């Protein structure tokens, strides 16, 4: 199994700024609901890109894609 990253084809979809905002809102909401860490850690340690399409937390791309699917539909 490969580590999900931002170079995955799921991230090639074009969205409006409105949809992007709603997706990020859903992404952050899902993170907060899990109660993992404070939101400042989310922004710095979870959702940051390290380069080469990888994120600091390998679950973040899938979680974001799930948020997008819930906002935009499959």
PDB file of C-alpha atoms in Angstrom:
ATOM      1  CA  UNK A   1       0.000   0.000   0.000  1.00  0.00           C
ATOM      2  CA  UNK A   2       1.344   3.421  -0.909  1.00  0.00           C
ATOM      3  CA  UNK A   3       1.296   6.425   1.378  1.00  0.00           C
ATOM      4  CA  UNK A   4      -1.439   8.816   0.234  1.00  0.00           C
ATOM      5  CA  UNK A   5      -0.095  12.165  -0.904  1.00  0.00           C
ATOM      6  CA  UNK A   6      -1.173  15.352  -2.607  1.00  0.00           C
ATOM      7  CA  UNK A   7      -0.002  14.100  -6.010  1.00  0.00           C
ATOM      8  CA  UNK A   8      -2.884  11.590  -5.993  1.00  0.00           C
ATOM      9  CA  UNK A   9      -5.349  12.098  -8.850  1.00  0.00           C
ATOM     10  CA  UNK A  10      -8.134  12.861  -6.365  1.00  0.00           C
ATOM     11  CA  UNK A  11      -6.525  16.277  -5.868  1.00  0.00           C
ATOM     12  CA  UNK A  12      -6.729  17.244  -9.559  1.00  0.00           C
ATOM     13  CA  UNK A  13     -10.395  18.239  -9.342  1.00  0.00           C
ATOM     14  CA  UNK A  14     -11.097  21.952  -9.761  1.00  0.00           C
ATOM     15  CA  UNK A  15     -13.391  23.556  -7.192  1.00  0.00           C
ATOM     16  CA  UNK A  16     -14.655  27.044  -6.528  1.00  0.00           C
ATOM     17  CA  UNK A  17     -13.266  29.067  -3.637  1.00  0.00           C
ATOM     18  CA  UNK A  18     -16.662  28.612  -1.975  1.00  0.00           C
ATOM     19  CA  UNK A  19     -16.379  24.844  -2.192  1.00  0.00           C
ATOM     20  CA  UNK A  20     -12.738  24.943  -1.070  1.00  0.00           C
ATOM     21  CA  UNK A  21     -13.775  26.880   2.024  1.00  0.00           C
ATOM     22  CA  UNK A  22     -16.555  24.407   2.819  1.00  0.00           C
ATOM     23  CA  UNK A  23     -14.192  21.475   2.296  1.00  0.00           C
ATOM     24  CA  UNK A  24     -11.586  22.963   4.651  1.00  0.00           C
ATOM     25  CA  UNK A  25     -14.316  23.687   7.184  1.00  0.00           C
ATOM     26  CA  UNK A  26     -15.454  20.047   7.059  1.00  0.00           C
ATOM     27  CA  UNK A  27     -11.840  18.823   7.189  1.00  0.00           C
ATOM     28  CA  UNK A  28     -11.113  20.877  10.337  1.00  0.00           C
ATOM     29  CA  UNK A  29     -14.455  19.950  11.911  1.00  0.00           C
ATOM     30  CA  UNK A  30     -13.769  16.238  11.495  1.00  0.00           C
ATOM     31  CA  UNK A  31     -10.353  16.674  13.077  1.00  0.00           C
ATOM     32  CA  UNK A  32     -11.777  18.615  16.036  1.00  0.00           C
ATOM     33  CA  UNK A  33     -14.492  15.988  16.563  1.00  0.00           C
ATOM     34  CA  UNK A  34     -11.835  13.307  17.003  1.00  0.00           C
ATOM     35  CA  UNK A  35     -10.302  15.406  19.791  1.00  0.00           C
ATOM     36  CA  UNK A  36      -6.759  14.475  18.787  1.00  0.00           C
ATOM     37  CA  UNK A  37      -4.919  17.733  19.575  1.00  0.00           C
ATOM     38  CA  UNK A  38      -5.567  21.483  19.700  1.00  0.00           C
ATOM     39  CA  UNK A  39      -6.428  23.199  16.407  1.00  0.00           C
ATOM     40  CA  UNK A  40      -3.026  24.929  16.354  1.00  0.00           C
ATOM     41  CA  UNK A  41      -1.391  21.490  16.196  1.00  0.00           C
ATOM     42  CA  UNK A  42      -3.790  20.577  13.411  1.00  0.00           C
ATOM     43  CA  UNK A  43      -2.620  23.496  11.314  1.00  0.00           C
ATOM     44  CA  UNK A  44       1.069  22.990  11.970  1.00  0.00           C
ATOM     45  CA  UNK A  45       1.572  19.262  12.496  1.00  0.00           C
ATOM     46  CA  UNK A  46      -1.307  17.594  10.678  1.00  0.00           C
ATOM     47  CA  UNK A  47      -2.187  19.532   7.559  1.00  0.00           C
ATOM     48  CA  UNK A  48       1.271  20.820   6.590  1.00  0.00           C
ATOM     49  CA  UNK A  49       2.960  19.686   3.401  1.00  0.00           C
ATOM     50  CA  UNK A  50       6.539  18.461   3.754  1.00  0.00           C
ATOM     51  CA  UNK A  51       7.349  18.375   0.035  1.00  0.00           C
ATOM     52  CA  UNK A  52       6.935  15.891  -2.753  1.00  0.00           C
ATOM     53  CA  UNK A  53       3.191  15.814  -2.136  1.00  0.00           C
ATOM     54  CA  UNK A  54       3.623  14.292   1.330  1.00  0.00           C
ATOM     55  CA  UNK A  55       2.022  15.708   4.449  1.00  0.00           C
ATOM     56  CA  UNK A  56       3.289  15.656   8.010  1.00  0.00           C
ATOM     57  CA  UNK A  57       0.532  13.171   8.861  1.00  0.00           C
ATOM     58  CA  UNK A  58      -0.025  10.477   6.228  1.00  0.00           C
ATOM     59  CA  UNK A  59      -3.754  10.324   7.066  1.00  0.00           C
ATOM     60  CA  UNK A  60      -4.352  13.980   6.147  1.00  0.00           C
ATOM     61  CA  UNK A  61      -4.730  13.553   2.341  1.00  0.00           C
ATOM     62  CA  UNK A  62      -7.331  10.805   2.765  1.00  0.00           C
ATOM     63  CA  UNK A  63      -9.157  12.799   5.428  1.00  0.00           C
ATOM     64  CA  UNK A  64      -9.225  15.854   3.160  1.00  0.00           C
ATOM     65  CA  UNK A  65     -10.435  13.779   0.190  1.00  0.00           C
ATOM     66  CA  UNK A  66     -13.188  12.355   2.425  1.00  0.00           C
ATOM     67  CA  UNK A  67     -14.187  15.893   3.424  1.00  0.00           C
ATOM     68  CA  UNK A  68     -14.290  16.903  -0.243  1.00  0.00           C
ATOM     69  CA  UNK A  69     -16.453  13.914  -1.119  1.00  0.00           C
ATOM     70  CA  UNK A  70     -18.893  14.766   1.678  1.00  0.00           C
ATOM     71  CA  UNK A  71     -19.183  18.390   0.476  1.00  0.00           C
ATOM     72  CA  UNK A  72     -19.088  17.813  -3.284  1.00  0.00           C
ATOM     73  CA  UNK A  73     -20.539  14.315  -3.512  1.00  0.00           C
ATOM     74  CA  UNK A  74     -18.700  11.311  -4.866  1.00  0.00           C
TER      75      UNK A  74
END
